[in-house]
Short mmCIF file of C-alpha atoms and ligand atoms in Angstrom, two decimals:
data_model
loop_
_atom_site.label_atom_id
_atom_site.label_comp_id
_atom_site.label_asym_id
_atom_site.label_seq_id
_atom_site.Cartn_x
_atom_site.Cartn_y
_atom_site.Cartn_z
CA PRO X 767 -16.84 -11.37 -112.20
CA PRO X 768 -13.30 -10.90 -110.88
CA LEU X 769 -12.59 -7.30 -109.89
CA SER X 770 -10.01 -7.03 -112.67
CA ARG X 771 -12.87 -7.12 -115.18
CA ILE X 772 -14.41 -3.94 -113.75
CA LEU X 773 -13.14 -1.13 -115.97
CA SER X 774 -15.66 1.63 -115.30
CA LEU X 775 -18.23 2.81 -112.78
CA ALA X 776 -20.91 1.58 -115.18
CA ASP X 777 -19.43 -1.94 -114.99
CA MET X 778 -19.64 -1.71 -111.20
CA GLN X 779 -23.30 -0.71 -111.33
CA ASN X 780 -24.05 -3.70 -113.56
CA VAL X 781 -22.56 -6.09 -111.00
CA ALA X 782 -24.42 -4.36 -108.16
CA LYS X 783 -27.70 -4.77 -110.00
CA GLN X 784 -27.07 -8.52 -110.17
CA VAL X 785 -26.15 -8.98 -106.49
CA LEU X 786 -28.63 -6.58 -104.86
CA SER X 787 -32.13 -7.59 -103.79
CA HIS X 788 -34.90 -6.13 -105.89
CA LYS X 789 -35.82 -3.82 -103.01
CA ALA X 790 -32.27 -2.61 -102.45
CA PHE X 791 -31.65 -1.82 -106.09
CA ALA X 792 -35.02 -0.03 -106.30
CA TYR X 793 -34.18 2.12 -103.26
CA TYR X 794 -30.62 2.92 -104.38
CA SER X 795 -31.28 3.61 -108.04
CA SER X 796 -34.71 5.24 -108.00
CA ALA X 797 -35.39 8.94 -108.51
CA SER X 798 -38.47 11.19 -108.55
CA ASP X 799 -41.42 10.89 -110.93
CA ASP X 800 -40.17 10.13 -114.45
CA GLU X 801 -36.51 10.39 -113.33
CA ILE X 802 -35.78 13.18 -115.84
CA THR X 803 -33.62 15.25 -113.49
CA ASN X 804 -31.65 12.15 -112.55
CA GLN X 805 -30.90 11.52 -116.23
CA GLU X 806 -30.15 15.20 -116.93
CA ASN X 807 -27.64 15.36 -114.07
CA ALA X 808 -25.45 12.98 -116.08
CA ARG X 809 -26.40 14.31 -119.51
CA ALA X 810 -25.37 17.87 -118.55
CA PHE X 811 -21.74 16.71 -118.59
CA THR X 812 -22.08 15.72 -122.27
CA ARG X 813 -22.77 19.37 -123.19
CA PHE X 814 -19.33 20.64 -122.09
CA PHE X 815 -16.10 20.02 -124.00
CA PHE X 816 -12.46 20.65 -123.14
CA LYS X 817 -10.03 23.10 -124.62
CA ALA X 818 -6.96 20.88 -124.59
CA ARG X 819 -3.53 22.50 -124.45
CA VAL X 820 -0.48 20.66 -125.76
CA MET X 821 3.30 20.93 -125.39
CA ARG X 822 3.04 21.29 -121.62
CA PRO X 823 4.98 19.09 -119.20
CA VAL X 824 2.68 16.53 -117.55
CA SER X 825 4.90 13.59 -116.58
CA GLN X 826 4.35 14.80 -113.01
CA CYS X 827 0.58 15.09 -112.62
CA ASP X 828 -0.92 15.61 -109.17
CA PRO X 829 -4.74 15.58 -108.89
CA SER X 830 -4.79 16.08 -105.10
CA THR X 831 -6.55 18.98 -103.38
CA THR X 832 -7.92 20.03 -100.01
CA ILE X 833 -11.55 20.17 -98.96
CA LEU X 834 -12.25 22.52 -96.01
CA GLY X 835 -8.55 22.23 -95.25
CA SER X 836 -8.41 18.42 -95.27
CA PHE X 837 -6.24 16.53 -97.78
CA SER X 838 -7.98 14.61 -100.58
CA SER X 839 -5.98 12.56 -103.11
CA ILE X 840 -8.45 13.46 -105.90
CA PRO X 841 -11.16 16.18 -106.03
CA VAL X 842 -13.80 13.59 -105.13
CA PHE X 843 -15.65 12.77 -101.91
CA VAL X 844 -18.38 10.38 -100.88
CA SER X 845 -21.80 12.06 -100.71
CA GLY X 846 -23.71 10.66 -97.75
CA ALA X 847 -26.33 8.13 -98.79
CA ALA X 848 -28.53 6.12 -96.46
CA LEU X 849 -28.71 2.42 -95.61
CA ALA X 850 -25.49 0.88 -96.92
CA LYS X 851 -26.39 -2.35 -95.11
CA LEU X 852 -29.11 -2.93 -97.67
CA GLY X 853 -26.30 -3.86 -100.03
CA HIS X 854 -23.65 -5.44 -97.80
CA PRO X 855 -23.68 -6.69 -94.18
CA ASP X 856 -20.71 -4.47 -93.22
CA GLY X 857 -22.51 -1.37 -94.52
CA GLU X 858 -20.91 2.08 -94.36
CA VAL X 859 -17.60 0.90 -92.89
CA ASN X 860 -16.77 -0.65 -96.29
CA ILE X 861 -16.73 2.91 -97.60
CA THR X 862 -14.80 4.20 -94.58
CA ARG X 863 -12.02 1.62 -95.05
CA GLY X 864 -11.83 2.12 -98.81
CA CYS X 865 -11.58 5.89 -98.33
CA ALA X 866 -8.78 5.42 -95.75
CA GLN X 867 -6.79 3.33 -98.20
CA GLU X 868 -7.27 5.78 -101.08
CA ARG X 869 -7.21 8.94 -98.97
CA ILE X 870 -10.48 10.59 -99.89
CA ILE X 871 -13.17 11.96 -97.57
CA GLN X 872 -16.42 10.24 -96.65
CA MET X 873 -19.54 12.22 -95.74
CA VAL X 874 -21.62 9.99 -93.46
CA SER X 875 -25.42 10.08 -93.81
CA SER X 876 -27.76 10.93 -90.92
CA ASN X 877 -29.60 7.80 -92.03
CA ALA X 878 -26.62 5.48 -92.26
CA SER X 879 -27.35 1.91 -91.22
CA LEU X 880 -24.53 2.16 -88.67
CA SER X 881 -24.20 4.72 -85.87
CA PRO X 882 -21.83 7.71 -86.27
CA ASN X 883 -19.77 6.14 -83.49
CA ALA X 884 -19.48 2.72 -85.15
CA ILE X 885 -18.34 4.34 -88.38
CA MET X 886 -15.79 6.59 -86.65
CA GLU X 887 -14.42 3.55 -84.82
CA ALA X 888 -13.65 1.92 -88.17
CA ALA X 889 -11.75 5.00 -89.36
CA ASP X 890 -7.98 5.54 -89.38
CA GLN X 891 -6.71 8.13 -86.92
CA SER X 892 -5.64 10.50 -89.69
CA GLN X 893 -8.80 10.02 -91.75
CA THR X 894 -11.28 12.88 -92.28
CA LEU X 895 -15.01 12.18 -92.03
CA PHE X 896 -17.80 14.72 -92.57
CA PHE X 897 -21.34 14.37 -91.20
CA GLN X 898 -24.52 14.93 -93.23
CA LEU X 899 -27.26 16.36 -91.02
CA TYR X 900 -30.97 15.94 -91.44
CA LYS X 901 -32.13 18.48 -88.88
CA HIS X 902 -34.76 17.11 -86.52
CA ARG X 903 -37.72 19.45 -86.02
CA ASN X 904 -36.98 19.40 -82.29
CA ASP X 905 -33.96 21.70 -81.82
CA GLU X 906 -32.81 19.88 -78.68
CA ILE X 907 -32.68 16.51 -80.41
CA ALA X 908 -30.87 18.09 -83.35
CA GLU X 909 -28.39 19.84 -81.04
CA LYS X 910 -27.62 16.55 -79.28
CA ARG X 911 -26.84 14.94 -82.62
CA VAL X 912 -24.55 17.75 -83.75
CA LYS X 913 -22.66 17.78 -80.45
CA GLU X 914 -22.30 14.02 -80.54
CA VAL X 915 -20.70 13.96 -84.00
CA GLU X 916 -18.46 16.94 -83.23
CA LYS X 917 -17.21 15.13 -80.12
CA LEU X 918 -16.65 11.94 -82.12
CA GLY X 919 -14.29 13.86 -84.43
CA TYR X 920 -16.35 14.53 -87.56
CA LYS X 921 -14.81 17.55 -89.30
CA ALA X 922 -17.78 19.33 -90.93
CA ILE X 923 -21.58 19.44 -90.95
CA PHE X 924 -23.29 19.13 -94.34
CA LEU X 925 -26.82 20.40 -93.63
CA THR X 926 -29.21 18.90 -96.20
CA VAL X 927 -31.89 21.40 -97.22
CA ASP X 928 -33.43 19.82 -100.33
CA ALA X 929 -35.33 17.02 -98.61
CA ILE X 930 -37.85 18.61 -96.25
CA VAL X 931 -40.32 16.13 -97.71
CA ALA X 932 -39.44 13.07 -99.78
CA GLY X 933 -39.60 13.08 -103.55
CA ASN X 934 -42.04 10.72 -105.25
CA ARG X 935 -39.90 7.67 -105.98
CA GLU X 936 -42.28 5.20 -107.52
CA ARG X 937 -39.84 2.35 -108.10
CA ASP X 938 -38.99 2.44 -104.39
CA ILE X 939 -42.61 2.68 -103.26
CA ARG X 940 -43.66 -0.21 -105.53
CA SER X 941 -41.08 -2.53 -104.05
CA PRO X 942 -42.17 -3.55 -100.52
CA TRP X 943 -39.93 -3.88 -97.48
CA VAL X 944 -39.51 -7.27 -95.92
CA LEU X 945 -38.95 -7.43 -92.18
CA ASP X 946 -35.28 -8.26 -92.09
CA GLU X 947 -33.21 -6.60 -89.38
CA GLN X 948 -29.99 -7.33 -91.26
CA GLU X 949 -31.26 -5.33 -94.19
CA TYR X 950 -32.50 -2.12 -92.67
CA GLY X 951 -30.13 -1.65 -89.74
CA PRO X 952 -30.66 0.47 -86.62
CA VAL X 953 -31.91 3.59 -88.33
CA TYR X 954 -35.51 2.61 -87.78
CA HIS X 955 -34.93 2.09 -84.08
CA GLN X 956 -33.90 5.54 -82.90
CA PRO X 957 -36.03 6.00 -79.78
CA ASP X 958 -37.27 9.47 -80.69
CA GLU X 959 -38.21 8.44 -84.19
CA PRO X 960 -40.41 5.38 -84.29
CA LYS X 961 -40.12 4.38 -87.92
CA THR X 962 -40.87 0.96 -89.21
CA PRO X 963 -40.65 -0.78 -92.56
CA ALA X 964 -44.47 -0.59 -92.50
CA ASP X 965 -44.18 3.24 -92.68
CA ALA X 966 -41.75 2.82 -95.52
CA ASN X 967 -44.21 0.70 -97.47
CA ILE X 968 -46.75 3.51 -97.30
CA PHE X 969 -44.54 6.61 -97.61
CA GLY X 970 -41.57 5.20 -99.49
CA THR X 971 -38.28 4.55 -97.73
CA ALA X 972 -37.18 8.19 -97.73
CA GLY X 973 -40.61 9.33 -96.56
CA ALA X 974 -40.26 7.17 -93.45
CA LEU X 975 -36.64 8.12 -92.82
CA ILE X 976 -37.15 11.89 -92.85
CA ALA X 977 -40.64 12.01 -91.31
CA ASN X 978 -39.47 14.01 -88.26
CA ASP X 979 -37.26 16.53 -90.03
CA ASP X 980 -37.54 20.30 -89.82
CA ARG X 981 -39.64 21.71 -92.67
CA ASP X 982 -39.35 25.31 -91.51
CA MET X 983 -35.63 25.96 -91.80
CA THR X 984 -34.60 29.52 -92.81
CA TRP X 985 -31.33 31.37 -93.39
CA GLU X 986 -32.12 33.75 -90.52
CA LYS X 987 -32.93 31.10 -87.95
CA THR X 988 -31.25 27.83 -88.84
CA ILE X 989 -27.69 28.93 -89.71
CA PRO X 990 -27.22 30.99 -86.50
CA TRP X 991 -28.69 28.08 -84.54
CA LEU X 992 -26.19 25.66 -86.07
CA ARG X 993 -23.31 28.10 -85.46
CA SER X 994 -24.41 28.42 -81.84
CA VAL X 995 -24.30 24.67 -81.18
CA SER X 996 -21.12 23.77 -83.09
CA LYS X 997 -17.73 25.15 -84.08
CA LEU X 998 -17.51 22.89 -87.13
CA PRO X 999 -17.49 24.25 -90.69
CA ILE X 1000 -21.00 24.33 -92.18
CA VAL X 1001 -21.80 23.30 -95.74
CA ILE X 1002 -25.32 23.64 -97.19
CA LYS X 1003 -26.19 20.53 -99.21
CA GLY X 1004 -28.90 20.92 -101.82
CA ILE X 1005 -28.41 24.41 -103.31
CA GLN X 1006 -30.18 24.39 -106.69
CA CYS X 1007 -29.97 27.95 -108.09
CA VAL X 1008 -27.75 31.03 -108.22
CA GLU X 1009 -29.97 33.08 -105.88
CA ASP X 1010 -29.63 30.59 -103.03
CA ALA X 1011 -25.87 30.30 -103.62
CA VAL X 1012 -25.67 34.09 -103.07
CA LEU X 1013 -27.81 33.85 -99.91
CA ALA X 1014 -25.57 31.08 -98.58
CA ALA X 1015 -22.52 33.28 -99.13
CA GLN X 1016 -24.28 36.13 -97.31
CA ALA X 1017 -25.15 33.78 -94.44
CA GLY X 1018 -21.43 33.16 -94.02
CA VAL X 1019 -21.38 29.38 -94.37
CA ASP X 1020 -18.15 27.65 -95.32
CA GLY X 1021 -19.34 25.80 -98.39
CA ILE X 1022 -22.25 24.86 -100.61
CA LEU X 1023 -22.94 21.55 -102.29
CA LEU X 1024 -24.89 22.17 -105.49
CA SER X 1025 -27.12 19.13 -105.55
CA ASN X 1026 -30.62 17.95 -106.36
CA HIS X 1027 -30.15 14.80 -104.28
CA GLY X 1028 -29.35 12.70 -107.32
CA GLY X 1029 -32.71 13.57 -108.90
CA ARG X 1030 -34.54 12.03 -105.95
CA GLN X 1031 -36.26 15.20 -104.72
CA LEU X 1032 -37.68 17.95 -106.98
CA GLU X 1033 -38.22 16.52 -110.46
CA TYR X 1034 -37.12 19.13 -113.05
CA SER X 1035 -34.67 20.71 -110.67
CA LEU X 1036 -31.66 21.93 -112.71
CA PRO X 1037 -28.57 19.75 -113.15
CA PRO X 1038 -25.88 20.93 -110.68
CA LEU X 1039 -23.30 21.40 -113.46
CA GLU X 1040 -25.61 23.98 -115.09
CA VAL X 1041 -26.04 25.79 -111.77
CA LEU X 1042 -22.26 25.85 -111.30
CA TYR X 1043 -21.88 27.39 -114.75
CA ALA X 1044 -24.58 29.97 -114.00
CA ILE X 1045 -22.93 31.00 -110.73
CA ARG X 1046 -19.71 31.74 -112.62
CA ALA X 1047 -21.65 33.90 -115.09
CA GLU X 1048 -24.01 35.69 -112.72
CA ALA X 1049 -22.41 35.78 -109.26
CA PRO X 1050 -18.70 34.90 -109.54
CA ASP X 1051 -17.92 36.46 -106.16
CA VAL X 1052 -19.54 33.41 -104.53
CA PHE X 1053 -16.38 31.44 -105.40
CA ASN X 1054 -14.28 33.87 -103.34
CA LYS X 1055 -16.48 33.50 -100.27
CA LEU X 1056 -16.89 29.76 -99.83
CA GLU X 1057 -16.00 26.40 -101.32
CA VAL X 1058 -18.41 25.14 -103.99
CA TYR X 1059 -18.99 21.44 -104.64
CA ILE X 1060 -21.41 19.59 -106.87
CA ASP X 1061 -22.90 16.10 -106.91
CA GLY X 1062 -25.27 14.10 -109.10
CA GLY X 1063 -24.66 11.94 -112.14
CA ILE X 1064 -20.85 11.88 -111.94
CA GLN X 1065 -19.55 8.72 -113.56
CA ARG X 1066 -16.20 9.56 -115.20
CA GLY X 1067 -12.92 11.28 -114.47
CA THR X 1068 -13.71 13.75 -117.23
CA ASP X 1069 -16.91 14.70 -115.35
CA VAL X 1070 -14.81 15.48 -112.28
CA VAL X 1071 -12.32 17.54 -114.30
CA LYS X 1072 -15.10 19.54 -116.01
CA ALA X 1073 -16.63 20.47 -112.66
CA VAL X 1074 -13.25 21.53 -111.28
CA CYS X 1075 -12.57 23.63 -114.41
CA LEU X 1076 -15.85 25.47 -113.82
CA GLY X 1077 -15.00 26.27 -110.20
CA ALA X 1078 -15.95 23.26 -108.10
CA ARG X 1079 -13.47 22.53 -105.34
CA ALA X 1080 -14.49 18.88 -105.47
CA VAL X 1081 -17.39 16.65 -106.48
CA GLY X 1082 -19.45 14.10 -104.57
CA LEU X 1083 -20.67 10.69 -105.67
CA GLY X 1084 -23.55 8.88 -103.98
CA ARG X 1085 -24.85 5.78 -105.76
CA PRO X 1086 -21.49 4.63 -107.17
CA PHE X 1087 -20.16 4.06 -103.63
CA LEU X 1088 -23.29 2.19 -102.55
CA TYR X 1089 -23.02 -0.03 -105.63
CA ALA X 1090 -19.29 -0.66 -105.18
CA GLN X 1091 -19.59 -1.70 -101.53
CA SER X 1092 -22.61 -3.88 -102.35
CA ALA X 1093 -20.74 -5.72 -105.10
CA TYR X 1094 -17.27 -6.19 -103.57
CA GLY X 1095 -17.17 -4.62 -100.08
CA VAL X 1096 -14.04 -2.59 -99.30
CA GLU X 1097 -12.28 -3.78 -102.45
CA GLY X 1098 -15.08 -2.44 -104.62
CA VAL X 1099 -14.80 0.97 -103.00
CA VAL X 1100 -11.03 1.01 -103.53
CA LYS X 1101 -11.56 -0.06 -107.14
CA ILE X 1102 -13.86 2.79 -108.13
CA ILE X 1103 -11.56 5.36 -106.54
CA GLU X 1104 -8.65 3.88 -108.50
CA ILE X 1105 -10.68 4.00 -111.71
CA LEU X 1106 -11.64 7.63 -111.09
CA ARG X 1107 -8.03 8.55 -110.27
CA ARG X 1108 -6.72 6.94 -113.46
CA GLU X 1109 -9.40 8.66 -115.55
CA ILE X 1110 -8.78 12.05 -113.91
CA ILE X 1111 -5.01 11.87 -114.44
CA THR X 1112 -5.42 10.78 -118.06
CA ALA X 1113 -7.79 13.67 -118.79
CA MET X 1114 -5.55 16.19 -117.02
CA ARG X 1115 -2.45 15.06 -118.92
CA LEU X 1116 -4.23 15.11 -122.28
CA MET X 1117 -5.40 18.67 -121.65
CA GLY X 1118 -2.01 19.90 -120.45
CA ALA X 1119 -2.80 20.23 -116.74
CA ALA X 1120 -0.24 19.10 -114.17
CA SER X 1121 -2.26 20.01 -111.07
CA VAL X 1122 -5.76 21.10 -110.11
CA HIS X 1123 -4.45 24.70 -110.16
CA ASP X 1124 -4.15 24.40 -113.94
CA LEU X 1125 -7.87 23.60 -114.27
CA SER X 1126 -9.80 26.82 -114.89
CA PRO X 1127 -12.77 28.10 -116.90
CA ASN X 1128 -10.17 29.19 -119.42
C1 LIG T 1974 -29.04 9.68 -101.13
N1 LIG T 1974 -28.77 11.02 -100.82
C2 LIG T 1974 -28.82 11.43 -99.52
N2 LIG T 1974 -28.52 12.73 -99.20
C3 LIG T 1974 -28.53 13.14 -97.92
O1 LIG T 1974 -28.24 14.31 -97.67
N3 LIG T 1974 -28.85 12.27 -96.92
C4 LIG T 1974 -29.16 10.97 -97.15
O2 LIG T 1974 -29.43 10.21 -96.22
C5 LIG T 1974 -29.18 10.53 -98.50
N4 LIG T 1974 -29.54 9.25 -98.80
C6 LIG T 1974 -29.44 8.80 -100.09
C7 LIG T 1974 -29.72 7.47 -100.36
C8 LIG T 1974 -29.55 6.99 -101.65
C9 LIG T 1974 -29.82 5.55 -101.93
C10 LIG T 1974 -29.13 7.86 -102.69
C11 LIG T 1974 -28.92 7.36 -104.09
C12 LIG T 1974 -28.89 9.18 -102.42
C13 LIG T 1974 -28.28 11.93 -101.88
C14 LIG T 1974 -26.77 11.84 -102.02
O3 LIG T 1974 -26.12 12.45 -100.93
C15 LIG T 1974 -26.26 12.56 -103.28
O4 LIG T 1974 -26.72 13.89 -103.30
C16 LIG T 1974 -26.68 11.87 -104.58
O5 LIG T 1974 -26.62 10.47 -104.42
C17 LIG T 1974 -25.75 12.30 -105.71
O6 LIG T 1974 -26.14 11.72 -106.90
P1 LIG T 1974 -25.47 10.39 -107.53
O7 LIG T 1974 -23.97 10.48 -107.34
O8 LIG T 1974 -26.06 9.24 -106.78
O9 LIG T 1974 -25.91 10.45 -108.95
#
């Protein structure tokens, strides 16, 4: 359908389902086991309602914010998700160009189907990109990667800690890979990591992609190591409970992304919105020490506004960006950011908030 017919992120997903190969849709959409956590991530937002205030001036309404000091036109960023080329031949750079146009930040996956260099080359000079790190079990290989992306100009490292082994994604495993270079991109060809679609057919796509990652990361060892090899801000991606949020604050990192990997890792992990709420109740000092973000199941501007009210600096979206670039390339990416912006501004105005500073637990 023409892009003008796409009114919501759900509409975009419907188009993506039609244009994607069976394999691609299975890989993008699948989650662990019975996909309960994936569903609950979204459902958690239906349990929170607004206290709308009226008679407040909102003709000027500005939803912009900063994330780790970088401007963002709405409190939304792209959460790094692998293999964009499965959905569109231009892959991740569709997202890069859409983010440049709409001035939001893209976090690039360690398992992108394009190299960190190719993606940075497609970026505007003033554009901010973050890098999502899957830490290789060999510290020297991991250090090389971190130094490479820092030199290329990436502005933060999001260290993913919730995927030391792959979740059991049956819809992905059931759908076999076909040997098509165009589809899987260079990620399987990294010289130190011989991974083939044959591995993916046995272990699932994620199982093959993260086969060489470090399963023995700790607060004591891994954070000082990362600090010693890079000056970039560090965000821990995949915090799933209050206790670990407190440990992250004690470790002195710059941010935490409350996330269960879109329900793709531990089935019955808590929805991030619930964890955010629990941090406010049980350890509110965490919000003074670092920036807190959430991702998983965000579909609407009201979802974004709820998370910001409860203390999130910004929220990430994974699948919606993969779907948008698969369906319409750059224009699809621009479209879903526009939809989110319109929905966020409408919600803010109707609740009497003229800027993100007016959004509070109160
Ligand atoms: C992901 N995610 C992910 N996370 C990460 O740290 N590194 C990665 O390479 C990937 N790859 C990936 C592929 C696909 C197809 C999906 C759907 C997800 C997780 C991602 O960053 C994010 O946490 C979730 O996608 C958020 O949930 P929603 O927005 O997809 O519901």
